Amino acid sequence: MSSVRDLLRAGPDGSPLLPRIDPRGHPGIRNKGEAQLEAADTAGRLADLQERLWAEHTRSVLLVLQGMDTSGKGGTIEHVFRGANPAGLDVAAFKQPTPEEAVHPFLWRIEQRLPVPGQIVIFDRSHYEDVLVVRVHELVLEDVWRSRYAEIVEWEERVASAGTTIIKVYLHISYDEQRARLLARLDDPDKHWKFNEGDIRERARWPDYMSAYEDVFLQTHSDAAPWYIVPANRKWYRNWAVERLVVETLEELDPSFPRPDLDVEALRERLAPSS
């Protein structure tokens, strides 16, 4: 059976990727029931591997989540890392740059949130906003955002060579599914806090964002930091697929617990009950 990483790896060849991928698809697993049967084992495996990575304390993992509004970045994080040890985990959400961030090169604020050895860090949006939003809204000149592709590739290769494994995921939902999810938020008063009128304005630029993402995949997919396209209309599949991507990556890293040179018997003696 092919790994989920093989099934979902972008591997752009110059032609548009997204029209070829069904947002309702579920490659690698037959149905929701099968995913539910696997859930406990997969969560346990991820927790064990994360503990080993944290204990080993030499390498790290960066999970980059990108997607249109309502694609489920937050829900994915909540599900995939539900059993993880918070000590070895961090989440960074990148919004509009602050005044302090804006005076620095665009990768400066990203660099501040990279994982330390042993840690898994999740980016809820990322440095890719600086070749997506700025392009769609024409916030910088085309020469500026185009030059950032090469900067990103070089930066990611440097980060990877320093010991951080990068997993870049695009959560692929359809235009109609986004509408359904926005309406569901309006229908539920307890979800009104999640509704942002700006999402409607961004939705009007859907074709522009799809073009921008296609260029991102083409220009920044690399062996050091590959892209994975996860069909995300079905939330159960989205969660299953991202969890499998993380587990397969950690299994390949195969972190191990340190083996300090301890005189176990002498230490047991010192812990013996006093008479």
mmCIF file of C-alpha atoms in Angstrom:
data_model
loop_
_atom_site.group_PDB
_atom_site.id
_atom_site.type_symbol
_atom_site.label_atom_id
_atom_site.label_comp_id
_atom_site.label_asym_id
_atom_site.label_seq_id
_atom_site.Cartn_x
_atom_site.Cartn_y
_atom_site.Cartn_z
ATOM 1 C CA MET A 1 0.000 0.000 0.000
ATOM 2 C CA SER A 2 1.301 3.450 -0.935
ATOM 3 C CA SER A 3 2.085 5.833 1.873
ATOM 4 C CA VAL A 4 -0.164 8.850 2.293
ATOM 5 C CA ARG A 5 2.861 11.015 1.601
ATOM 6 C CA ASP A 6 3.233 9.362 -1.807
ATOM 7 C CA LEU A 7 -0.483 9.670 -2.555
ATOM 8 C CA LEU A 8 -0.788 13.353 -1.661
ATOM 9 C CA ARG A 9 2.624 14.732 -2.619
ATOM 10 C CA ALA A 10 2.159 17.608 -5.037
ATOM 11 C CA GLY A 11 4.996 16.993 -7.502
ATOM 12 C CA PRO A 12 3.980 19.865 -9.831
ATOM 13 C CA ASP A 13 4.808 19.388 -13.484
ATOM 14 C CA GLY A 14 3.845 22.856 -14.698
ATOM 15 C CA SER A 15 0.140 22.197 -15.323
ATOM 16 C CA PRO A 16 -2.577 23.225 -12.831
ATOM 17 C CA LEU A 17 -2.793 20.793 -9.930
ATOM 18 C CA LEU A 18 -5.997 21.707 -8.148
ATOM 19 C CA PRO A 19 -8.458 21.012 -10.994
ATOM 20 C CA ARG A 20 -7.122 17.437 -11.078
ATOM 21 C CA ILE A 21 -7.778 16.810 -7.381
ATOM 22 C CA ASP A 22 -11.293 16.100 -6.125
ATOM 23 C CA PRO A 23 -11.862 18.022 -2.852
ATOM 24 C CA ARG A 24 -14.296 15.252 -1.823
ATOM 25 C CA GLY A 25 -11.786 12.505 -2.522
ATOM 26 C CA HIS A 26 -10.308 10.207 0.097
ATOM 27 C CA PRO A 27 -7.205 8.561 -1.356
ATOM 28 C CA GLY A 28 -5.618 5.962 0.872
ATOM 29 C CA ILE A 29 -8.691 4.928 2.860
ATOM 30 C CA ARG A 30 -12.134 3.596 1.945
ATOM 31 C CA ASN A 31 -14.505 5.409 4.267
ATOM 32 C CA LYS A 32 -15.079 7.279 7.522
ATOM 33 C CA GLY A 33 -15.704 4.105 9.493
ATOM 34 C CA GLU A 34 -12.308 2.735 8.557
ATOM 35 C CA ALA A 35 -10.692 6.025 9.588
ATOM 36 C CA GLN A 36 -12.467 5.877 12.959
ATOM 37 C CA LEU A 37 -11.221 2.340 13.560
ATOM 38 C CA GLU A 38 -7.657 3.517 13.010
ATOM 39 C CA ALA A 39 -7.980 6.686 15.081
ATOM 40 C CA ALA A 40 -6.941 5.402 18.504
ATOM 41 C CA ASP A 41 -3.922 3.479 17.224
ATOM 42 C CA THR A 42 -2.750 6.396 15.078
ATOM 43 C CA ALA A 43 -3.143 8.899 17.919
ATOM 44 C CA GLY A 44 -1.184 6.614 20.224
ATOM 45 C CA ARG A 45 1.545 6.173 17.659
ATOM 46 C CA LEU A 46 1.831 9.924 17.132
ATOM 47 C CA ALA A 47 2.009 10.554 20.898
ATOM 48 C CA ASP A 48 4.779 7.970 21.276
ATOM 49 C CA LEU A 49 6.790 9.366 18.371
ATOM 50 C CA GLN A 50 6.368 12.920 19.629
ATOM 51 C CA GLU A 51 7.626 11.904 23.074
ATOM 52 C CA ARG A 52 10.664 10.261 21.490
ATOM 53 C CA LEU A 53 11.360 13.351 19.363
ATOM 54 C CA TRP A 54 11.130 15.602 22.438
ATOM 55 C CA ALA A 55 13.351 13.314 24.503
ATOM 56 C CA GLU A 56 15.919 12.926 21.727
ATOM 57 C CA HIS A 57 16.087 16.741 21.531
ATOM 58 C CA THR A 58 18.184 16.998 18.379
ATOM 59 C CA ARG A 59 15.706 17.329 15.492
ATOM 60 C CA SER A 60 12.372 19.079 15.010
ATOM 61 C CA VAL A 61 9.310 19.180 12.749
ATOM 62 C CA LEU A 62 7.517 22.139 11.167
ATOM 63 C CA LEU A 63 3.977 21.573 9.882
ATOM 64 C CA VAL A 64 2.770 24.377 7.588
ATOM 65 C CA LEU A 65 -1.003 24.522 7.080
ATOM 66 C CA GLN A 66 -2.404 26.658 4.288
ATOM 67 C CA GLY A 67 -5.907 26.839 2.858
ATOM 68 C CA MET A 68 -8.796 29.095 2.043
ATOM 69 C CA ASP A 69 -11.028 30.402 4.828
ATOM 70 C CA THR A 70 -13.098 27.575 6.431
ATOM 71 C CA SER A 71 -10.732 24.888 5.089
ATOM 72 C CA GLY A 72 -10.266 23.713 8.678
ATOM 73 C CA LYS A 73 -6.765 24.592 9.789
ATOM 74 C CA GLY A 74 -7.804 25.001 13.417
ATOM 75 C CA GLY A 75 -9.918 21.866 13.440
ATOM 76 C CA THR A 76 -7.074 19.892 11.911
ATOM 77 C CA ILE A 77 -4.643 21.035 14.593
ATOM 78 C CA GLU A 78 -7.117 20.201 17.354
ATOM 79 C CA HIS A 79 -7.707 16.689 16.019
ATOM 80 C CA VAL A 80 -4.218 15.678 14.948
ATOM 81 C CA PHE A 81 -2.489 16.777 18.146
ATOM 82 C CA ARG A 82 -5.241 15.874 20.612
ATOM 83 C CA GLY A 83 -2.970 13.441 22.450
ATOM 84 C CA ALA A 84 0.294 15.332 22.113
ATOM 85 C CA ASN A 85 2.390 16.605 25.005
ATOM 86 C CA PRO A 86 2.019 20.420 25.032
ATOM 87 C CA ALA A 87 5.605 20.752 26.263
ATOM 88 C CA GLY A 88 6.873 19.692 22.859
ATOM 89 C CA LEU A 89 4.283 21.495 20.773
ATOM 90 C CA ASP A 90 3.644 25.064 19.646
ATOM 91 C CA VAL A 91 1.200 26.753 17.263
ATOM 92 C CA ALA A 92 1.929 30.016 15.464
ATOM 93 C CA ALA A 93 -0.827 31.888 13.619
ATOM 94 C CA PHE A 94 0.351 34.547 11.185
ATOM 95 C CA LYS A 95 -2.035 37.398 10.501
ATOM 96 C CA GLN A 96 -1.377 40.850 9.063
ATOM 97 C CA PRO A 97 2.144 41.921 10.106
ATOM 98 C CA THR A 98 2.421 44.157 13.148
ATOM 99 C CA PRO A 99 4.210 47.519 12.779
ATOM 100 C CA GLU A 100 7.338 45.952 14.291
ATOM 101 C CA GLU A 101 7.196 42.971 11.918
ATOM 102 C CA ALA A 102 6.535 45.170 8.900
ATOM 103 C CA VAL A 103 9.880 46.973 9.188
ATOM 104 C CA HIS A 104 11.772 43.676 8.842
ATOM 105 C CA PRO A 105 12.189 41.382 5.816
ATOM 106 C CA PHE A 106 9.104 39.190 5.408
ATOM 107 C CA LEU A 107 10.794 36.031 6.724
ATOM 108 C CA TRP A 108 11.956 37.700 9.941
ATOM 109 C CA ARG A 109 8.780 37.049 11.920
ATOM 110 C CA ILE A 110 8.633 33.470 10.631
ATOM 111 C CA GLU A 111 12.178 32.814 11.796
ATOM 112 C CA GLN A 112 11.185 33.807 15.342
ATOM 113 C CA ARG A 113 8.690 30.937 15.558
ATOM 114 C CA LEU A 114 10.742 28.044 14.209
ATOM 115 C CA PRO A 115 10.825 24.921 16.397
ATOM 116 C CA VAL A 116 13.614 24.326 18.859
ATOM 117 C CA PRO A 117 15.216 20.855 18.946
ATOM 118 C CA GLY A 118 12.676 18.214 19.948
ATOM 119 C CA GLN A 119 9.678 20.393 19.162
ATOM 120 C CA ILE A 120 6.818 20.197 16.658
ATOM 121 C CA VAL A 121 5.575 23.609 15.553
ATOM 122 C CA ILE A 122 2.421 24.140 13.510
ATOM 123 C CA PHE A 123 2.019 27.237 11.350
ATOM 124 C CA ASP A 124 -1.640 28.245 10.953
ATOM 125 C CA ARG A 125 -0.944 30.216 7.786
ATOM 126 C CA SER A 126 2.669 31.098 7.216
ATOM 127 C CA HIS A 127 5.280 32.910 5.136
ATOM 128 C CA TYR A 128 3.193 31.933 2.109
ATOM 129 C CA GLU A 129 0.773 34.751 2.901
ATOM 130 C CA ASP A 130 3.547 37.001 1.584
ATOM 131 C CA VAL A 131 3.187 35.528 -1.910
ATOM 132 C CA LEU A 132 -0.592 34.985 -1.718
ATOM 133 C CA VAL A 133 -2.440 37.856 -0.027
ATOM 134 C CA VAL A 134 0.040 40.499 -1.175
ATOM 135 C CA ARG A 135 -0.291 39.238 -4.728
ATOM 136 C CA VAL A 136 -4.075 38.982 -4.832
ATOM 137 C CA HIS A 137 -4.557 42.390 -3.209
ATOM 138 C CA GLU A 138 -1.636 43.998 -5.070
ATOM 139 C CA LEU A 139 -0.027 45.163 -1.835
ATOM 140 C CA VAL A 140 3.480 44.999 -3.301
ATOM 141 C CA LEU A 141 4.862 45.152 -6.822
ATOM 142 C CA GLU A 142 4.888 41.929 -8.844
ATOM 143 C CA ASP A 143 8.690 41.932 -8.984
ATOM 144 C CA VAL A 144 8.718 41.903 -5.178
ATOM 145 C CA TRP A 145 6.389 38.954 -4.572
ATOM 146 C CA ARG A 146 7.867 36.966 -7.457
ATOM 147 C CA SER A 147 11.370 37.345 -6.033
ATOM 148 C CA ARG A 148 10.126 35.881 -2.756
ATOM 149 C CA TYR A 149 9.686 32.408 -4.251
ATOM 150 C CA ALA A 150 13.454 31.958 -4.521
ATOM 151 C CA GLU A 151 13.953 33.438 -1.042
ATOM 152 C CA ILE A 152 11.460 30.961 0.404
ATOM 153 C CA VAL A 153 13.042 27.952 -1.289
ATOM 154 C CA GLU A 154 16.519 28.948 -0.126
ATOM 155 C CA TRP A 155 15.276 29.641 3.414
ATOM 156 C CA GLU A 156 13.396 26.334 3.664
ATOM 157 C CA GLU A 157 16.436 24.418 2.435
ATOM 158 C CA ARG A 158 18.531 26.112 5.109
ATOM 159 C CA VAL A 159 15.972 25.326 7.813
ATOM 160 C CA ALA A 160 15.799 21.693 6.696
ATOM 161 C CA SER A 161 19.567 21.303 6.603
ATOM 162 C CA ALA A 162 19.714 22.589 10.195
ATOM 163 C CA GLY A 163 17.581 19.654 11.361
ATOM 164 C CA THR A 164 13.954 20.700 10.921
ATOM 165 C CA THR A 165 11.764 18.468 8.763
ATOM 166 C CA ILE A 166 9.169 20.566 6.913
ATOM 167 C CA ILE A 167 5.690 19.298 5.994
ATOM 168 C CA LYS A 168 3.686 21.750 3.875
ATOM 169 C CA VAL A 169 -0.034 21.032 3.534
ATOM 170 C CA TYR A 170 -2.679 22.732 1.449
ATOM 171 C CA LEU A 171 -6.216 21.927 2.645
ATOM 172 C CA HIS A 172 -8.173 21.732 -0.588
ATOM 173 C CA ILE A 173 -11.859 22.634 -0.313
ATOM 174 C CA SER A 174 -14.268 23.524 -3.105
ATOM 175 C CA TYR A 175 -15.940 26.882 -3.694
ATOM 176 C CA ASP A 176 -19.351 25.370 -2.934
ATOM 177 C CA GLU A 177 -18.124 23.730 0.271
ATOM 178 C CA GLN A 178 -16.784 27.031 1.530
ATOM 179 C CA ARG A 179 -20.201 28.613 0.961
ATOM 180 C CA ALA A 180 -21.882 25.809 2.914
ATOM 181 C CA ARG A 181 -19.484 26.241 5.835
ATOM 182 C CA LEU A 182 -19.921 30.018 5.938
ATOM 183 C CA LEU A 183 -23.705 29.601 5.940
ATOM 184 C CA ALA A 184 -23.429 27.021 8.736
ATOM 185 C CA ARG A 185 -21.614 29.599 10.840
ATOM 186 C CA LEU A 186 -24.404 32.100 10.250
ATOM 187 C CA ASP A 187 -27.024 29.485 11.174
ATOM 188 C CA ASP A 188 -25.419 28.787 14.562
ATOM 189 C CA PRO A 189 -25.313 31.724 17.024
ATOM 190 C CA ASP A 190 -22.509 29.986 18.912
ATOM 191 C CA LYS A 191 -20.392 30.169 15.745
ATOM 192 C CA HIS A 192 -21.031 33.825 14.951
ATOM 193 C CA TRP A 193 -17.768 34.744 16.664
ATOM 194 C CA LYS A 194 -15.965 32.801 13.944
ATOM 195 C CA PHE A 195 -17.665 34.692 11.130
ATOM 196 C CA ASN A 196 -15.682 37.458 9.498
ATOM 197 C CA GLU A 197 -17.261 39.604 6.790
ATOM 198 C CA GLY A 198 -13.837 39.807 5.249
ATOM 199 C CA ASP A 199 -14.194 36.124 4.348
ATOM 200 C CA ILE A 200 -16.916 37.093 1.886
ATOM 201 C CA ARG A 201 -14.695 39.706 0.283
ATOM 202 C CA GLU A 202 -11.878 37.191 -0.004
ATOM 203 C CA ARG A 203 -14.276 34.630 -1.464
ATOM 204 C CA ALA A 204 -14.957 36.995 -4.379
ATOM 205 C CA ARG A 205 -11.278 36.625 -5.284
ATOM 206 C CA TRP A 206 -11.353 32.819 -5.341
ATOM 207 C CA PRO A 207 -9.978 32.459 -8.918
ATOM 208 C CA ASP A 208 -7.114 34.805 -8.085
ATOM 209 C CA TYR A 209 -6.232 32.774 -5.007
ATOM 210 C CA MET A 210 -6.350 29.518 -6.961
ATOM 211 C CA SER A 211 -3.914 30.953 -9.508
ATOM 212 C CA ALA A 212 -1.668 32.199 -6.724
ATOM 213 C CA TYR A 213 -1.645 28.786 -5.035
ATOM 214 C CA GLU A 214 -0.825 27.041 -8.300
ATOM 215 C CA ASP A 215 2.238 29.259 -8.645
ATOM 216 C CA VAL A 216 3.201 28.547 -5.030
ATOM 217 C CA PHE A 217 3.151 24.788 -5.666
ATOM 218 C CA LEU A 218 5.104 25.150 -8.891
ATOM 219 C CA GLN A 219 7.729 27.526 -7.536
ATOM 220 C CA THR A 220 8.287 26.273 -3.976
ATOM 221 C CA HIS A 221 7.768 22.490 -4.027
ATOM 222 C CA SER A 222 11.132 20.863 -3.301
ATOM 223 C CA ASP A 223 12.648 17.705 -1.897
ATOM 224 C CA ALA A 224 13.609 19.644 1.232
ATOM 225 C CA ALA A 225 10.086 21.021 1.722
ATOM 226 C CA PRO A 226 7.472 19.233 -0.397
ATOM 227 C CA TRP A 227 3.834 20.247 -0.731
ATOM 228 C CA TYR A 228 0.974 17.850 0.026
ATOM 229 C CA ILE A 229 -2.517 18.535 -1.317
ATOM 230 C CA VAL A 230 -5.140 17.183 1.107
ATOM 231 C CA PRO A 231 -8.760 16.934 -0.120
ATOM 232 C CA ALA A 232 -10.614 18.699 2.697
ATOM 233 C CA ASN A 233 -14.339 18.763 1.892
ATOM 234 C CA ARG A 234 -14.726 15.718 4.127
ATOM 235 C CA LYS A 235 -13.478 16.765 7.560
ATOM 236 C CA TRP A 236 -12.913 13.186 8.667
ATOM 237 C CA TYR A 237 -10.601 12.601 5.708
ATOM 238 C CA ARG A 238 -8.758 15.887 6.182
ATOM 239 C CA ASN A 239 -8.000 14.955 9.798
ATOM 240 C CA TRP A 240 -7.029 11.387 8.957
ATOM 241 C CA ALA A 241 -4.739 12.422 6.095
ATOM 242 C CA VAL A 242 -2.841 15.140 7.960
ATOM 243 C CA GLU A 243 -2.401 12.865 10.971
ATOM 244 C CA ARG A 244 -1.009 10.148 8.707
ATOM 245 C CA LEU A 245 1.354 12.655 7.046
ATOM 246 C CA VAL A 246 2.753 13.629 10.438
ATOM 247 C CA VAL A 247 3.030 10.032 11.658
ATOM 248 C CA GLU A 248 4.735 8.825 8.476
ATOM 249 C CA THR A 249 7.207 11.700 8.689
ATOM 250 C CA LEU A 250 8.021 10.930 12.323
ATOM 251 C CA GLU A 251 8.327 7.219 11.564
ATOM 252 C CA GLU A 252 10.903 8.019 8.900
ATOM 253 C CA LEU A 253 12.821 10.205 11.362
ATOM 254 C CA ASP A 254 12.619 7.298 13.857
ATOM 255 C CA PRO A 255 13.520 9.330 16.970
ATOM 256 C CA SER A 256 14.803 7.382 19.941
ATOM 257 C CA PHE A 257 15.009 7.843 23.683
ATOM 258 C CA PRO A 258 18.471 8.842 24.944
ATOM 259 C CA ARG A 259 20.394 6.109 26.747
ATOM 260 C CA PRO A 260 22.382 7.867 29.480
ATOM 261 C CA ASP A 261 25.153 5.933 31.127
ATOM 262 C CA LEU A 262 23.540 5.231 34.505
ATOM 263 C CA ASP A 263 24.736 2.902 37.230
ATOM 264 C CA VAL A 264 21.222 1.568 37.766
ATOM 265 C CA GLU A 265 22.044 -0.725 40.656
ATOM 266 C CA ALA A 266 23.871 2.008 42.564
ATOM 267 C CA LEU A 267 20.957 4.360 42.053
ATOM 268 C CA ARG A 268 18.521 1.700 43.248
ATOM 269 C CA GLU A 269 20.631 1.323 46.382
ATOM 270 C CA ARG A 270 20.383 5.040 47.080
ATOM 271 C CA LEU A 271 16.596 4.863 46.688
ATOM 272 C CA ALA A 272 16.217 1.914 49.054
ATOM 273 C CA PRO A 273 13.977 2.548 52.083
ATOM 274 C CA SER A 274 15.854 3.709 55.121
ATOM 275 C CA SER A 275 15.911 1.214 58.023
#
